[in-house]
């Protein structure tokens, strides 16, 4: 029979901590607390458990570093107290005193998951695709407000839900009315929330967290899907992937010209090609659309404008650009599309793609190359016609995911 300290969620003990000084993890937070139970969770990976209030009080004895032997020495706790503390330690709620400095917050829980797909902890995912939000928009003034897009896109995605067949347990996928066939049948998706963003921090610190979180959740082979944010979030993603195997980068965008000078050490839409091509595992950077202020003389950079891709031979020109690029990372800026209601962004209207053109581009890229990751950036929820834009963006994302798996 369980006593008052027995955790509601069972866990295996992993060894004695009687003589080590332990402390409550800095990542531990309280979600709910009443007279009988406490629900606690870790901001690091989303681990969440419900424990008896007596065990919660015992856990708080370790707010200052103490050993289990000292805390339990006065005999006021029951015989199972040691095992309960060991269970909390195994789950990460108690950590060694000298390990507290390494407990950094990497992720925040998303209130809504993309397409209502399953949640993913901060561990290697077994899903085909794993979604990671990056609510950052400080590298591109024309994308101001895009930090709100990961949450807003997830909210809109609840109109096209991820479902599982009750008979065989396989994801149902969706129906692509453009190609008149089902897509992503049997393809699994999970959502691990957003990378933690500390406002005002150095860009490099955020990008290091993006790379660390992405490297962890894709460690078993899942394809990453990043939700931005602005185009700079492409950089930590490709820096992570190019360390495993050589890749090319394909960015689909209609970049306006830079408003003011950008320091070369700062990653922005203007400097992204140069930063990407300096990575040893990036073999080529292909920009589809209006390239804005990108240096056309940069070695390894290929630019095909929307008008060029529309001309006779446009598909062949893209095929030649990707001829020696077996693996590609695809970045999709929704502002590459002709906007509903028009847009005054300094880009010629002909530089924008129509939806059908973008759909064909993604299908062509997926048919020719192995897509190893992707991101969707440039979405601004407070812009006009957000309802139309968000649903279009989600259809573009599903098209890209299908293109990655159809091959």
XYZ file of C-alpha atoms in Angstrom:
407
model
C 0.000 0.000 0.000
C 1.445 3.390 -1.026
C 2.186 5.947 1.677
C 1.759 9.743 1.422
C 5.072 10.146 -0.376
C 4.438 7.730 -3.242
C 4.611 9.621 -6.597
C 1.502 9.437 -8.798
C 3.760 8.654 -11.763
C 5.965 5.584 -11.109
C 9.689 5.788 -11.782
C 12.644 3.471 -11.396
C 15.328 4.290 -8.893
C 18.786 4.752 -10.384
C 21.039 4.534 -7.354
C 21.568 6.169 -3.945
C 22.109 9.899 -3.502
C 22.315 9.772 0.301
C 25.684 11.500 0.611
C 25.546 13.862 -2.373
C 24.379 17.430 -1.938
C 21.299 17.886 -4.102
C 19.248 20.927 -5.033
C 15.894 21.511 -6.720
C 16.461 21.867 -10.472
C 16.369 25.514 -11.618
C 14.108 24.295 -14.430
C 11.417 23.013 -12.026
C 8.148 24.965 -12.041
C 4.816 24.478 -10.261
C 1.788 24.236 -12.517
C -0.865 23.499 -9.891
C -0.859 23.236 -6.121
C -3.690 22.327 -3.737
C -4.124 20.710 -0.340
C -3.511 17.177 -1.642
C -1.334 17.286 -4.779
C 1.204 19.349 -6.684
C 1.720 19.249 -10.455
C 5.294 20.145 -11.288
C 7.180 20.279 -14.592
C 10.621 20.934 -16.062
C 11.019 23.862 -18.437
C 13.978 22.097 -20.030
C 12.080 19.242 -21.639
C 8.428 19.467 -20.612
C 8.552 16.537 -18.155
C 5.438 16.875 -15.998
C 4.322 14.827 -12.970
C 1.668 14.991 -10.240
C 2.929 14.220 -6.739
C 1.409 14.138 -3.249
C 1.695 17.387 -1.307
C 3.879 15.656 1.315
C 6.436 14.816 -1.380
C 6.263 18.374 -2.691
C 7.120 19.685 0.784
C 9.982 17.223 0.999
C 11.270 18.392 -2.402
C 11.315 21.996 -1.184
C 13.707 20.954 1.609
C 16.317 20.969 -1.166
C 15.901 24.609 -2.183
C 19.308 25.000 -0.561
C 21.876 22.253 -1.349
C 21.536 19.394 1.132
C 22.134 15.665 1.208
C 19.345 13.101 1.434
C 20.922 11.750 4.606
C 20.693 15.166 6.284
C 17.103 15.837 5.157
C 15.827 12.419 6.225
C 17.960 12.165 9.333
C 15.388 13.498 11.799
C 12.947 10.679 10.984
C 9.896 12.857 10.337
C 9.380 11.306 6.866
C 8.198 7.770 6.144
C 10.193 4.736 5.113
C 9.568 5.319 1.401
C 10.863 8.882 1.414
C 14.308 7.901 0.103
C 12.856 6.002 -2.852
C 10.507 8.911 -3.647
C 13.426 11.355 -3.678
C 15.414 9.027 -5.898
C 12.482 8.938 -8.323
C 12.467 12.749 -8.452
C 16.192 12.737 -9.023
C 15.892 10.233 -11.870
C 13.304 12.465 -13.550
C 15.509 15.560 -13.233
C 13.659 17.466 -10.514
C 16.594 17.053 -8.132
C 20.136 17.608 -9.411
C 23.624 17.603 -7.958
C 24.781 20.890 -6.485
C 27.649 21.151 -8.977
C 25.378 20.396 -11.941
C 22.980 23.310 -11.539
C 24.944 25.631 -13.828
C 24.363 23.348 -16.795
C 20.587 23.328 -16.444
C 19.630 25.923 -19.061
C 16.151 26.417 -20.368
C 15.985 25.314 -24.000
C 12.284 25.008 -24.807
C 8.951 26.475 -23.844
C 5.691 24.562 -24.127
C 3.404 25.577 -26.974
C -0.201 26.067 -25.780
C -1.356 24.525 -29.072
C 0.532 21.945 -31.151
C 0.777 22.117 -34.933
C -2.220 20.310 -36.488
C -2.860 19.004 -32.935
C -0.052 16.485 -33.496
C 1.553 14.713 -30.487
C 3.927 16.613 -28.216
C 7.646 15.839 -28.375
C 9.998 15.925 -25.394
C 13.575 17.162 -25.580
C 14.921 13.799 -26.704
C 15.479 12.080 -30.075
C 12.141 11.914 -31.857
C 10.831 8.803 -33.575
C 8.503 10.888 -35.765
C 9.143 11.460 -39.458
C 8.896 15.224 -38.884
C 9.537 17.167 -35.699
C 8.356 20.786 -35.461
C 10.283 23.479 -33.585
C 9.172 27.105 -33.245
C 11.634 30.001 -33.126
C 9.835 33.220 -32.165
C 12.567 35.616 -33.307
C 12.259 38.533 -35.741
C 15.041 40.976 -34.820
C 17.201 40.495 -37.915
C 14.697 41.856 -40.437
C 12.700 45.031 -39.868
C 10.398 44.172 -42.754
C 9.374 41.020 -40.837
C 8.529 42.830 -37.599
C 5.846 40.853 -35.780
C 6.887 37.487 -37.202
C 7.854 36.393 -33.681
C 4.141 35.836 -33.106
C 3.852 33.464 -36.073
C 4.722 30.099 -34.443
C 1.813 30.438 -32.009
C -0.551 31.944 -34.592
C 0.222 29.283 -37.211
C -0.398 26.518 -34.691
C -3.743 28.085 -33.820
C -4.746 28.270 -37.492
C -3.581 24.688 -38.058
C -6.381 23.374 -35.854
C -8.614 23.755 -38.902
C -6.703 20.913 -40.622
C -6.071 18.356 -37.913
C -3.562 15.529 -37.772
C -5.452 12.273 -37.235
C -4.666 8.584 -36.776
C -6.605 5.693 -38.275
C -8.359 3.855 -35.439
C -7.828 0.475 -37.153
C -4.168 0.462 -38.186
C -2.782 3.313 -36.054
C -1.282 5.137 -39.055
C -1.630 8.894 -39.574
C -4.425 9.715 -41.996
C -2.579 12.498 -43.801
C -4.420 15.093 -45.865
C -5.878 15.487 -49.348
C -3.999 17.719 -51.798
C -6.654 19.235 -54.049
C -3.944 20.640 -56.339
C -2.636 17.181 -57.178
C -5.971 15.470 -56.473
C -4.509 12.787 -54.259
C -3.832 12.042 -50.575
C -0.524 13.181 -49.087
C 1.439 12.261 -45.965
C -0.536 9.092 -45.307
C 1.350 7.141 -42.647
C 3.800 10.015 -42.017
C 4.205 10.893 -38.331
C 4.566 14.431 -36.977
C 5.364 15.710 -33.488
C 5.780 19.184 -31.996
C 8.399 19.974 -29.356
C 7.312 23.578 -28.738
C 9.417 26.727 -29.104
C 13.059 27.454 -28.446
C 13.298 29.723 -25.420
C 14.010 33.328 -26.454
C 15.445 35.770 -23.905
C 14.562 39.206 -25.212
C 17.595 41.388 -25.835
C 20.094 38.536 -25.753
C 22.896 38.142 -28.243
C 21.812 36.510 -31.497
C 24.560 33.903 -31.225
C 23.237 32.715 -27.837
C 19.771 32.097 -29.259
C 21.144 30.346 -32.325
C 23.234 28.057 -30.110
C 20.033 26.992 -28.309
C 18.241 26.429 -31.616
C 21.102 24.242 -32.799
C 21.276 22.301 -29.519
C 17.524 21.653 -29.342
C 17.305 20.740 -33.012
C 20.345 18.473 -32.787
C 18.739 16.612 -29.877
C 15.241 16.076 -31.280
C 16.492 15.087 -34.768
C 19.161 12.742 -33.424
C 17.238 9.619 -34.485
C 16.682 10.825 -38.049
C 13.576 13.006 -37.869
C 13.327 15.807 -40.424
C 13.221 19.230 -38.759
C 10.463 21.719 -39.550
C 11.181 25.169 -38.094
C 8.464 27.795 -37.691
C 9.761 31.374 -37.716
C 10.285 34.094 -37.085
C 12.401 35.753 -39.712
C 14.807 34.264 -42.231
C 17.830 34.328 -39.922
C 16.579 31.175 -38.143
C 17.665 29.235 -41.227
C 21.290 29.676 -40.183
C 21.387 27.572 -36.962
C 19.292 24.914 -38.699
C 21.696 24.480 -41.589
C 24.689 24.785 -39.274
C 23.330 21.796 -37.371
C 22.525 19.702 -40.460
C 25.679 20.444 -42.446
C 27.760 19.017 -39.615
C 26.230 15.580 -40.357
C 26.404 15.606 -44.164
C 26.934 18.064 -46.999
C 23.821 19.968 -48.041
C 22.668 22.744 -50.347
C 20.346 25.526 -49.217
C 17.328 26.563 -51.276
C 15.655 29.783 -50.121
C 12.375 30.834 -51.725
C 11.803 34.511 -51.037
C 11.151 37.941 -52.463
C 13.559 39.948 -50.329
C 13.286 43.707 -50.343
C 16.515 45.654 -50.363
C 18.171 46.216 -47.016
C 17.131 49.310 -45.067
C 20.471 50.537 -43.788
C 23.834 48.862 -43.297
C 23.997 45.390 -41.752
C 27.136 44.365 -39.874
C 28.645 41.307 -41.602
C 28.807 39.341 -38.335
C 25.027 39.656 -37.881
C 22.887 37.026 -39.612
C 20.076 38.642 -41.597
C 18.380 37.971 -44.951
C 21.133 40.087 -46.539
C 24.079 38.287 -44.933
C 22.544 34.796 -44.767
C 24.008 33.561 -48.114
C 27.541 34.559 -47.108
C 27.223 33.026 -43.632
C 25.757 29.821 -45.045
C 28.404 29.397 -47.737
C 31.185 29.772 -45.164
C 30.003 26.591 -43.462
C 32.156 23.663 -44.629
C 29.212 21.353 -45.280
C 27.162 23.797 -47.390
C 27.893 23.205 -51.065
C 25.542 25.730 -52.692
C 23.002 28.411 -51.911
C 20.134 28.701 -54.407
C 17.862 31.733 -54.116
C 14.529 31.550 -55.909
C 12.768 34.887 -56.275
C 13.978 38.473 -55.945
C 17.366 38.335 -54.241
C 17.312 41.872 -52.826
C 20.741 42.943 -51.599
C 22.465 39.542 -51.813
C 25.893 39.810 -53.433
C 25.480 38.216 -56.891
C 29.245 37.592 -57.122
C 29.330 35.362 -54.037
C 30.908 32.023 -54.909
C 28.393 29.214 -54.605
C 25.349 31.496 -54.879
C 22.832 30.889 -57.661
C 19.857 33.211 -58.165
C 16.795 32.508 -60.277
C 14.129 35.203 -60.248
C 10.414 34.509 -60.455
C 10.226 35.860 -64.045
C 13.149 33.618 -65.084
C 11.440 30.585 -63.595
C 8.247 31.421 -65.482
C 9.982 31.595 -68.838
C 10.333 28.623 -71.151
C 13.142 26.513 -69.752
C 12.665 27.768 -66.183
C 12.250 24.261 -64.786
C 15.369 23.119 -66.653
C 17.320 26.068 -65.217
C 16.326 25.067 -61.692
C 17.206 21.433 -62.424
C 20.679 22.531 -63.550
C 21.163 24.567 -60.350
C 20.331 21.498 -58.272
C 22.088 18.943 -60.480
C 24.916 18.314 -58.000
C 22.848 18.893 -54.845
C 21.575 15.506 -53.645
C 20.465 16.866 -50.258
C 18.827 20.239 -49.719
C 17.434 22.329 -46.903
C 14.436 24.398 -48.030
C 13.586 27.764 -46.501
C 10.198 29.196 -47.482
C 9.446 32.864 -46.860
C 5.695 33.308 -47.205
C 6.310 36.825 -48.524
C 7.531 35.199 -51.725
C 3.867 34.717 -52.576
C 1.752 37.365 -54.235
C -0.037 38.789 -51.175
C -3.803 39.029 -50.805
C -4.800 42.687 -51.091
C -1.369 43.717 -52.390
C 1.725 44.682 -50.424
C 4.004 47.691 -50.376
C 7.324 45.987 -49.591
C 9.611 47.509 -52.205
C 9.480 44.413 -54.391
C 8.243 44.461 -57.967
C 4.900 42.590 -58.218
C 6.364 40.269 -60.873
C 8.984 39.113 -58.331
C 6.294 37.388 -56.270
C 5.175 33.825 -56.982
C 1.613 32.720 -57.396
C 0.568 29.852 -55.134
C 0.435 27.359 -58.034
C 3.985 28.350 -59.048
C 5.319 27.814 -55.538
C 3.518 24.468 -55.328
C 5.223 23.311 -58.543
C 8.634 24.544 -57.349
C 8.428 22.555 -54.118
C 7.300 19.419 -55.936
C 10.165 19.768 -58.423
C 12.740 20.240 -55.668
C 11.440 17.206 -53.777
C 11.420 15.049 -56.922
C 15.040 15.897 -57.752
C 16.659 16.171 -54.314
C 16.356 14.699 -50.837
C 14.884 17.393 -48.596
C 16.597 17.050 -45.207
C 14.879 19.915 -43.402
C 12.787 23.021 -43.909
C 11.523 26.204 -42.355
C 8.573 28.531 -42.856
C 9.356 32.185 -42.121
C 8.148 35.715 -42.775
C 4.586 35.243 -41.519
C 3.231 38.313 -39.699
C -0.056 37.630 -37.889
C -0.946 41.311 -37.429
C -0.750 41.987 -41.176
C -3.995 42.287 -43.119
C -5.655 39.151 -44.455
C -3.975 36.940 -41.841
C -6.680 34.298 -42.109
C -5.950 33.794 -45.797
C -2.181 34.088 -45.352
C -1.984 31.600 -42.492
C -3.973 28.893 -44.256
C -1.971 29.415 -47.447
C 1.257 29.161 -45.451
C 0.114 25.905 -43.848
C -0.782 24.436 -47.238
C 2.673 25.449 -48.505
C 4.214 23.731 -45.481
C 2.257 20.512 -46.069
C 3.263 20.605 -49.745
C 6.926 20.842 -48.767
C 6.585 18.022 -46.238
C 4.885 15.888 -48.865
C 7.624 16.704 -51.372
C 10.195 15.547 -48.827
C 8.453 12.197 -48.323
C 7.068 11.478 -51.811
C 10.562 10.887 -53.161
